[in-house]
């Protein structure tokens, strides 16, 4: 009906003076579902200016009051779970139940963050000088954690609400102000979530949300001199942001190719269940999805049979019906996935199901006998297509895992805990899960990737610490 969602600046909902909008295409209908403002660079400048001013007084607001407001926002967010989840269904085709879970998880994250912030920011250190050679006990050093300033948060389409609040809440509890640039798909869900923070009564200008085209405001935001920290989750864009950003702390999470190594003694039913959950939930559009199965040849036939039987039970259809497999986020994403599938076909992979696609909806597909010369052995489909590589030794599996340019998570299945620990240690990833599929949560666990998977560590505690710096005051005694 031509209505364009407003952006949020200075505690108000505003129309962009650009008079331009960005369309959000519903992945299921492939028609325009919503429109958001295409903010201009001048509007970004204004938001940055306001954020800088608002941060100064926010940093002086008592910690317990900051926590109180966050608890309030968390409660409002949970109260509004239904309309926000509905947007997630329409914008990113997340299955209805998972969409509700995302919002509830987000509320819990905000509350936990408020509590954790009160604890860890409520204490500092006291050091004395005479522990270092040559010093008398004449200096007392007091340290505390102070905010960085303005934090820029850029979440991805797959968790627009949850991966926004996982940046917003730590930034705010630590005394920073926050500028949010939502992904295009998921922008309206983000605006609704921001409205919950608005209703909670945060000071004007402390939180802003600018929507628009990456080509117009993307680099402008990330290279803006007013930004003191960037927390980004997404794809390759993160690599270019890290090259262009100034001398500021960066928190980046850029995807993965999480390997699932299966030993001959593994409980194959448990493995199959985890491959389904890990590889196909939200149609494989999770950075922590299982993206390659590396199974010892002697149990490969049995495992593939078990996974095949479970794939056959997955429901395929629209997110409104709470289908297991829903349309992938965009046509270009579906085309990319198809490219990987066709390459695997040409090079002789075994198709456990026929390849089927309608619009952006791709039926779940298990590809057996994948070899290292196939693109799918290395690239991240971000879709419901999972390659199986048969290996003759554990070393071969570890080697494949470590040869990847990614290093987010990985998992190993075996009943032998000693082997599991040794394999886990040998896998060059930020996290290794023993006998379960990779996952970020629970959200207070550290979450990090190495190599092209990211910079820094997330999780509630680490994010709070990352969004602060240490300030020392030294008392010099006569
Ligand atoms: O897509 C990236 C997310 O950080 C993964 O989170 O493991 O909870 O799905 P998840």
Coordinates of C-alpha atoms and ligand atoms in Angstrom, one line a residue:
X1 CA 0.0 0.0 0.0
X2 CA 3.0 2.2 -0.4
X3 CA 3.6 2.6 3.4
X4 CA 7.3 3.0 4.1
X5 CA 8.5 2.1 7.6
X6 CA 10.3 5.0 9.3
X7 CA 13.8 4.9 10.6
X8 CA 14.7 5.7 14.3
X9 CA 16.8 8.7 15.3
X10 CA 16.8 10.9 18.3
X11 CA 14.0 9.0 20.0
X12 CA 11.7 9.5 17.1
X13 CA 10.4 7.7 14.0
X14 CA 11.4 9.6 10.9
X15 CA 11.0 9.7 7.1
X16 CA 14.2 10.0 5.1
X17 CA 14.6 13.3 3.2
X18 CA 15.9 11.2 0.3
X19 CA 12.3 10.2 -0.5
X20 CA 13.7 6.9 -1.5
X21 CA 12.9 3.5 -0.1
X22 CA 14.3 0.0 -0.1
X23 CA 11.9 -2.9 -0.9
X24 CA 12.0 -6.1 1.2
X25 CA 11.0 -9.1 -0.9
X26 CA 9.2 -11.9 0.9
X27 CA 11.3 -15.0 0.0
X28 CA 8.2 -17.2 -0.2
X29 CA 5.9 -15.0 -2.4
X30 CA 8.9 -13.2 -4.1
X31 CA 6.8 -10.1 -3.9
X32 CA 7.5 -6.9 -2.1
X33 CA 6.4 -7.4 1.5
X34 CA 7.6 -4.1 3.2
X35 CA 9.5 -1.0 2.4
X36 CA 11.9 0.9 4.6
X37 CA 13.5 4.3 4.3
X38 CA 16.7 4.7 2.2
X39 CA 18.6 6.9 4.6
X40 CA 21.1 9.4 3.3
X41 CA 24.7 10.0 4.3
X42 CA 23.6 13.3 5.9
X43 CA 21.1 11.4 8.0
X44 CA 23.8 9.0 9.1
X45 CA 26.0 12.0 10.1
X46 CA 23.1 13.4 12.2
X47 CA 22.6 10.0 13.9
X48 CA 26.3 9.8 14.7
X49 CA 26.4 13.3 16.2
X50 CA 23.4 12.5 18.4
X51 CA 24.8 9.2 19.5
X52 CA 28.0 10.8 20.6
X53 CA 26.2 13.3 22.8
X54 CA 23.8 10.8 24.2
X55 CA 26.6 8.4 25.2
X56 CA 28.2 11.0 27.4
X57 CA 25.3 11.2 29.9
X58 CA 24.5 7.5 29.5
X59 CA 28.0 6.6 30.7
X60 CA 27.3 8.6 33.9
X61 CA 23.9 6.8 34.4
X62 CA 24.3 4.4 37.3
X63 CA 24.9 0.8 36.2
X64 CA 21.9 -0.5 38.1
X65 CA 19.7 2.0 36.2
X66 CA 21.1 0.9 32.9
X67 CA 20.4 -2.7 33.9
X68 CA 16.9 -1.8 35.0
X69 CA 16.1 -0.3 31.5
X70 CA 17.5 -3.4 29.8
X71 CA 15.3 -5.7 31.9
X72 CA 12.3 -3.6 31.0
X73 CA 13.2 -3.8 27.3
X74 CA 13.6 -7.5 27.6
X75 CA 10.1 -7.9 29.1
X76 CA 8.5 -5.7 26.4
X77 CA 10.3 -7.6 23.7
X78 CA 8.9 -10.9 25.0
X79 CA 5.4 -9.4 25.2
X80 CA 5.7 -8.4 21.5
X81 CA 7.0 -11.8 20.4
X82 CA 4.0 -12.5 18.1
X83 CA 4.1 -9.5 15.8
X84 CA 7.9 -9.6 15.6
X85 CA 7.9 -13.3 14.8
X86 CA 5.3 -12.6 12.1
X87 CA 7.7 -10.1 10.5
X88 CA 10.5 -12.7 10.6
X89 CA 8.3 -15.2 8.8
X90 CA 7.5 -12.7 6.1
X91 CA 10.9 -11.2 5.7
X92 CA 13.3 -14.1 6.0
X93 CA 10.9 -17.1 5.8
X94 CA 11.9 -18.4 9.2
X95 CA 9.6 -21.2 10.3
X96 CA 6.9 -19.7 12.5
X97 CA 7.9 -21.6 15.7
X98 CA 11.6 -20.8 15.3
X99 CA 10.7 -17.1 14.7
X100 CA 9.0 -17.0 18.1
X101 CA 12.0 -18.8 19.7
X102 CA 14.3 -16.2 18.2
X103 CA 12.4 -13.4 19.9
X104 CA 12.1 -15.1 23.3
X105 CA 15.8 -16.1 23.2
X106 CA 16.6 -12.4 22.5
X107 CA 14.6 -11.2 25.5
X108 CA 16.5 -13.7 27.7
X109 CA 19.8 -12.6 26.2
X110 CA 19.0 -8.9 27.1
X111 CA 18.1 -9.8 30.7
X112 CA 21.1 -12.1 31.2
X113 CA 23.3 -9.3 29.7
X114 CA 21.9 -6.8 32.2
X115 CA 22.7 -9.2 35.1
X116 CA 26.1 -10.1 33.8
X117 CA 27.0 -6.4 33.2
X118 CA 26.1 -5.5 36.8
X119 CA 28.5 -8.2 38.0
X120 CA 31.5 -7.8 35.8
X121 CA 31.3 -4.0 35.4
X122 CA 30.7 -3.6 39.1
X123 CA 34.2 -4.6 40.0
X124 CA 37.7 -3.5 39.0
X125 CA 41.2 -4.4 40.1
X126 CA 43.6 -3.1 42.7
X127 CA 47.4 -3.6 42.1
X128 CA 50.4 -2.6 44.1
X129 CA 53.8 -1.7 42.6
X130 CA 56.2 -3.7 44.7
X131 CA 55.6 -7.0 42.9
X132 CA 57.6 -5.7 39.9
X133 CA 61.4 -5.7 40.3
X134 CA 62.9 -2.4 41.5
X135 CA 59.7 -0.9 42.9
X136 CA 58.8 0.0 46.4
X137 CA 55.2 -0.1 47.6
X138 CA 54.6 3.5 46.5
X139 CA 52.0 3.1 43.8
X140 CA 48.5 1.8 44.0
X141 CA 46.7 1.1 40.7
X142 CA 42.9 1.1 40.5
X143 CA 41.4 -0.2 37.2
X144 CA 37.8 -0.1 36.0
X145 CA 36.1 -0.7 32.7
X146 CA 34.9 2.3 30.7
X147 CA 32.8 2.4 27.6
X148 CA 34.2 2.8 24.1
X149 CA 31.7 5.4 22.8
X150 CA 29.5 4.7 19.8
X151 CA 29.1 1.1 18.8
X152 CA 27.9 0.3 15.3
X153 CA 25.9 -3.0 15.2
X154 CA 25.4 -4.8 11.9
X155 CA 23.5 -8.1 12.2
X156 CA 22.8 -10.6 9.4
X157 CA 19.5 -11.6 7.8
X158 CA 19.3 -15.0 9.5
X159 CA 18.9 -13.7 13.1
X160 CA 18.0 -10.1 12.5
X161 CA 16.6 -9.7 16.0
X162 CA 18.7 -12.0 18.1
X163 CA 22.1 -11.0 16.5
X164 CA 21.1 -7.4 16.9
X165 CA 20.3 -7.6 20.6
X166 CA 23.5 -9.7 21.1
X167 CA 25.3 -6.5 20.1
X168 CA 22.9 -3.9 21.5
X169 CA 22.6 -5.2 25.1
X170 CA 26.3 -5.5 25.8
X171 CA 27.0 -2.1 24.2
X172 CA 24.3 -0.4 26.3
X173 CA 25.0 -2.1 29.7
X174 CA 28.7 -1.1 29.2
X175 CA 27.7 2.6 28.8
X176 CA 28.0 2.9 25.0
X177 CA 25.5 4.3 22.6
X178 CA 24.3 2.2 19.7
X179 CA 23.7 2.7 16.0
X180 CA 22.0 -0.2 14.3
X181 CA 22.1 -0.9 10.6
X182 CA 19.8 -3.9 10.0
X183 CA 20.1 -6.2 7.1
X184 CA 17.6 -5.4 4.3
X185 CA 15.8 -8.8 4.8
X186 CA 14.9 -8.5 8.5
X187 CA 14.9 -4.7 8.7
X188 CA 11.3 -4.5 9.7
X189 CA 11.7 -7.1 12.4
X190 CA 14.6 -5.0 13.7
X191 CA 12.5 -1.8 13.6
X192 CA 9.9 -3.6 15.7
X193 CA 12.6 -4.8 18.2
X194 CA 14.0 -1.2 18.4
X195 CA 10.4 0.0 19.2
X196 CA 10.5 -2.3 22.3
X197 CA 13.7 -0.5 23.4
X198 CA 11.9 2.8 22.7
X199 CA 8.9 1.8 24.8
X200 CA 11.3 0.9 27.6
X201 CA 12.3 4.5 27.8
X202 CA 15.9 4.7 27.0
X203 CA 17.2 8.3 26.7
X204 CA 16.8 10.0 23.3
X205 CA 19.5 9.4 20.8
X206 CA 21.1 6.5 22.7
X207 CA 19.8 4.0 20.2
X208 CA 19.4 4.7 16.5
X209 CA 18.4 2.5 13.7
X210 CA 19.2 3.6 10.1
X211 CA 18.0 1.6 7.2
X212 CA 19.1 1.9 3.6
X213 CA 21.2 0.7 0.7
X214 CA 24.6 -0.8 1.5
X215 CA 25.9 1.0 -1.6
X216 CA 24.8 4.4 -0.2
X217 CA 25.4 4.1 3.5
X218 CA 27.4 0.9 4.1
X219 CA 31.0 2.1 3.7
X220 CA 29.9 5.5 5.0
X221 CA 28.8 4.0 8.3
X222 CA 31.7 1.5 8.8
X223 CA 34.3 4.2 7.9
X224 CA 32.6 6.9 9.8
X225 CA 35.0 8.7 12.2
X226 CA 32.2 8.8 14.9
X227 CA 32.2 5.0 15.2
X228 CA 34.3 3.6 18.1
X229 CA 33.6 -0.1 17.7
X230 CA 32.0 -2.3 15.1
X231 CA 30.2 -5.6 15.8
X232 CA 29.3 -7.3 12.6
X233 CA 27.8 -10.7 11.7
X234 CA 27.5 -11.7 8.1
X235 CA 29.4 -12.8 5.1
X236 CA 32.4 -11.7 3.1
X237 CA 31.4 -8.0 3.6
X238 CA 33.0 -8.4 7.0
X239 CA 36.4 -9.0 5.4
X240 CA 36.2 -5.7 3.5
X241 CA 34.9 -3.9 6.5
X242 CA 37.9 -5.1 8.5
X243 CA 40.2 -3.7 5.8
X244 CA 38.5 -0.3 5.7
X245 CA 37.6 0.3 9.3
X246 CA 39.7 2.7 11.4
X247 CA 41.8 1.9 14.5
X248 CA 38.8 0.6 16.5
X249 CA 37.9 -2.7 18.1
X250 CA 36.2 -5.1 15.7
X251 CA 34.0 -8.0 16.5
X252 CA 33.3 -10.1 13.4
X253 CA 31.6 -13.3 12.7
X254 CA 31.6 -14.2 9.1
X255 CA 30.4 -17.7 8.5
X256 CA 31.8 -21.2 8.5
X257 CA 32.1 -24.6 7.0
X258 CA 31.5 -26.6 10.1
X259 CA 32.7 -30.1 9.8
X260 CA 31.1 -33.1 11.4
X261 CA 33.7 -35.9 11.9
X262 CA 32.1 -39.3 12.5
X263 CA 34.2 -42.2 13.9
X264 CA 33.4 -45.9 13.5
X265 CA 32.3 -46.3 17.1
X266 CA 29.8 -43.4 17.0
X267 CA 26.1 -43.8 18.0
X268 CA 24.8 -43.4 14.4
X269 CA 21.3 -42.6 15.4
X270 CA 22.6 -39.7 17.5
X271 CA 24.8 -38.6 14.6
X272 CA 21.9 -38.7 12.1
X273 CA 19.6 -36.7 14.4
X274 CA 22.3 -34.1 14.8
X275 CA 23.1 -33.9 11.1
X276 CA 19.4 -33.2 10.5
X277 CA 19.2 -30.6 13.2
X278 CA 22.7 -29.2 12.4
X279 CA 22.5 -29.3 8.7
X280 CA 18.9 -28.6 7.9
X281 CA 17.4 -26.4 10.6
X282 CA 16.4 -23.0 9.1
X283 CA 17.2 -24.7 5.8
X284 CA 20.9 -24.6 6.5
X285 CA 21.0 -20.8 6.7
X286 CA 23.1 -20.7 10.0
X287 CA 26.7 -19.9 10.2
X288 CA 27.0 -22.8 12.6
X289 CA 25.2 -25.3 10.4
X290 CA 26.9 -28.6 9.8
X291 CA 28.2 -27.9 6.3
X292 CA 30.3 -31.0 5.6
X293 CA 30.1 -34.6 7.0
X294 CA 33.4 -36.4 7.2
X295 CA 32.6 -40.1 7.9
X296 CA 34.8 -43.1 8.3
X297 CA 34.1 -45.3 5.3
X298 CA 33.2 -48.4 7.3
X299 CA 30.1 -46.7 8.8
X300 CA 29.3 -44.4 5.9
X301 CA 26.7 -46.6 4.2
X302 CA 24.8 -47.1 7.5
X303 CA 25.0 -43.4 8.4
X304 CA 23.9 -42.2 4.9
X305 CA 20.9 -44.5 5.1
X306 CA 19.9 -43.2 8.5
X307 CA 20.2 -39.6 7.4
X308 CA 18.3 -40.3 4.2
X309 CA 15.4 -41.8 6.1
X310 CA 15.2 -38.6 8.3
X311 CA 15.5 -36.3 5.3
X312 CA 12.5 -38.0 3.8
X313 CA 10.5 -36.9 6.9
X314 CA 11.3 -33.2 6.7
X315 CA 8.4 -31.1 5.7
X316 CA 9.0 -28.7 2.8
X317 CA 6.8 -25.6 2.3
X318 CA 6.0 -22.1 3.5
X319 CA 7.2 -20.8 6.9
X320 CA 3.6 -19.9 7.9
X321 CA 3.0 -23.7 8.0
X322 CA 6.0 -24.2 10.2
X323 CA 7.6 -26.3 7.6
X324 CA 11.1 -27.7 8.3
X325 CA 12.5 -26.5 5.0
X326 CA 11.4 -23.1 3.8
X327 CA 12.4 -20.9 0.9
X328 CA 15.9 -19.6 1.1
X329 CA 16.3 -15.9 1.6
X330 CA 16.6 -14.7 -1.9
X331 CA 16.7 -15.7 -5.5
X332 CA 20.4 -15.0 -5.8
X333 CA 21.0 -17.3 -2.8
X334 CA 18.9 -20.0 -4.4
X335 CA 20.9 -19.6 -7.7
X336 CA 24.2 -19.8 -5.8
X337 CA 23.1 -23.0 -4.1
X338 CA 22.0 -24.4 -7.4
X339 CA 25.4 -23.6 -8.8
X340 CA 27.1 -25.7 -6.1
X341 CA 24.6 -28.6 -6.7
X342 CA 25.2 -28.6 -10.5
X343 CA 29.0 -28.5 -10.0
X344 CA 28.7 -31.6 -7.7
X345 CA 26.5 -33.3 -10.2
X346 CA 28.9 -32.7 -13.1
X347 CA 31.8 -34.1 -11.0
X348 CA 30.0 -37.3 -10.0
X349 CA 28.5 -36.8 -6.5
X350 CA 25.8 -39.3 -5.5
X351 CA 22.4 -37.6 -5.1
X352 CA 20.5 -39.2 -2.2
X353 CA 17.4 -37.4 -3.3
X354 CA 16.5 -35.8 -6.7
X355 CA 17.4 -32.1 -6.9
X356 CA 14.2 -30.1 -6.8
X357 CA 13.6 -26.3 -6.7
X358 CA 10.5 -24.1 -7.0
X359 CA 11.3 -20.4 -6.8
X360 CA 13.4 -19.9 -3.7
X361 CA 12.3 -23.2 -2.2
X362 CA 15.0 -25.9 -2.5
X363 CA 14.2 -29.5 -1.3
X364 CA 16.6 -30.9 1.2
X365 CA 19.5 -32.7 -0.5
X366 CA 22.2 -35.0 0.8
X367 CA 25.1 -35.4 -1.5
X368 CA 27.2 -38.5 -0.9
X369 CA 30.7 -39.4 -2.2
X370 CA 31.6 -35.8 -2.5
X371 CA 35.3 -35.3 -3.4
X372 CA 37.7 -32.4 -2.6
X373 CA 37.6 -31.2 -6.2
X374 CA 33.9 -30.2 -5.9
X375 CA 33.0 -26.7 -4.8
X376 CA 30.5 -28.0 -2.2
X377 CA 33.4 -29.6 -0.4
X378 CA 34.7 -26.1 0.6
X379 CA 32.0 -23.5 -0.1
X380 CA 29.2 -22.5 2.3
X381 CA 25.9 -23.2 0.5
X382 CA 23.8 -21.5 3.2
X383 CA 21.0 -23.7 2.1
X384 CA 19.5 -27.2 2.6
X385 CA 22.2 -29.1 0.8
X386 CA 24.7 -31.2 2.7
X387 CA 27.8 -32.9 1.3
X388 CA 29.2 -36.2 2.7
X389 CA 32.9 -37.0 2.2
X390 CA 33.9 -40.5 3.0
X391 CA 37.3 -40.7 4.8
X392 CA 39.7 -43.6 5.4
X393 CA 41.2 -42.1 8.5
X394 CA 40.5 -39.6 11.2
X395 CA 43.6 -37.7 10.1
X396 CA 42.1 -37.3 6.7
X397 CA 39.0 -35.7 8.3
X398 CA 41.0 -33.4 10.5
X399 CA 43.1 -32.4 7.4
X400 CA 39.9 -31.5 5.5
X401 CA 38.6 -29.5 8.4
X402 CA 41.8 -27.6 8.8
X403 CA 42.3 -27.0 5.1
X404 CA 39.2 -24.8 5.0
X405 CA 39.6 -21.0 5.0
X406 CA 36.9 -21.0 7.7
X407 CA 37.3 -22.0 11.3
X408 CA 34.1 -21.4 13.2
X409 CA 32.9 -24.6 14.9
X410 CA 33.2 -28.3 14.3
X411 CA 31.9 -31.5 15.9
X412 CA 33.1 -35.0 16.5
X413 CA 31.1 -38.1 17.2
X414 CA 32.6 -41.0 19.1
X415 CA 32.0 -42.9 22.3
X416 CA 35.7 -42.6 23.1
X417 CA 36.1 -39.4 25.1
X418 CA 39.9 -39.5 24.9
X419 CA 39.8 -39.6 21.1
X420 CA 37.2 -36.9 21.0
X421 CA 39.4 -34.5 23.1
X422 CA 42.5 -35.2 20.9
X423 CA 40.5 -34.7 17.7
X424 CA 38.9 -31.6 19.1
X425 CA 42.3 -30.2 20.0
X426 CA 43.5 -30.9 16.5
X427 CA 40.6 -29.1 14.8
X428 CA 41.5 -25.5 14.0
X429 CA 38.1 -24.0 14.9
X430 CA 36.8 -21.6 17.6
X431 CA 34.7 -24.3 19.2
X432 CA 34.4 -28.1 18.9
X433 CA 31.3 -29.9 20.0
X434 CA 31.6 -33.4 21.2
X435 CA 28.6 -35.6 20.3
X436 CA 26.4 -32.7 19.3
X437 CA 25.9 -30.4 16.3
X438 CA 27.6 -27.0 16.3
X439 CA 25.6 -24.2 17.9
X440 CA 26.3 -20.7 19.3
X441 CA 24.1 -21.0 22.3
X442 CA 23.6 -21.0 25.2
X443 CA 24.2 -17.4 24.6
X444 CA 26.6 -16.8 27.5
X445 CA 29.1 -19.3 26.1
X446 CA 32.1 -17.9 24.3
X447 CA 31.5 -17.9 20.5
X448 CA 34.3 -17.2 18.1
X449 CA 35.9 -18.2 14.8
X450 CA 39.4 -18.3 13.5
X451 CA 40.7 -17.5 10.0
X452 CA 38.0 -16.1 7.7
X453 CA 35.3 -17.0 10.3
X454 CA 36.0 -13.9 12.4
X455 CA 37.7 -11.6 14.8
X456 CA 37.3 -11.6 18.6
X457 CA 35.0 -13.6 20.8
X458 CA 31.3 -13.2 21.4
X459 CA 28.9 -14.5 24.0
X460 CA 27.5 -12.2 26.6
X461 CA 30.5 -11.9 28.9
X462 CA 33.0 -11.5 26.1
X463 CA 30.9 -9.0 24.2
X464 CA 30.5 -6.8 27.3
X465 CA 34.3 -6.9 27.9
X466 CA 35.0 -6.2 24.2
X467 CA 32.8 -3.1 24.3
X468 CA 34.8 -1.6 27.1
X469 CA 38.3 -0.5 27.7
X470 CA 40.4 -0.5 30.8
X471 CA 41.0 2.7 32.6
X472 CA 43.7 2.9 35.3
X473 CA 44.2 5.5 38.0
X474 CA 47.5 5.3 39.8
X475 CA 47.8 6.8 43.3
X476 CA 51.4 7.8 43.9
X477 CA 52.4 7.7 47.6
X478 CA 55.1 10.0 48.9
Ligands
LIG1 O1 24.3 -17.7 11.9 C1 25.0 -17.5 12.9 C2 24.5 -17.7 14.3 O2 25.4 -17.0 15.1 C3 24.3 -19.1 14.6 O3 23.6 -19.2 15.8 O4 24.0 -21.5 16.4 O5 22.2 -20.3 17.5 O6 22.0 -21.0 15.1 P1 22.9 -20.6 16.2

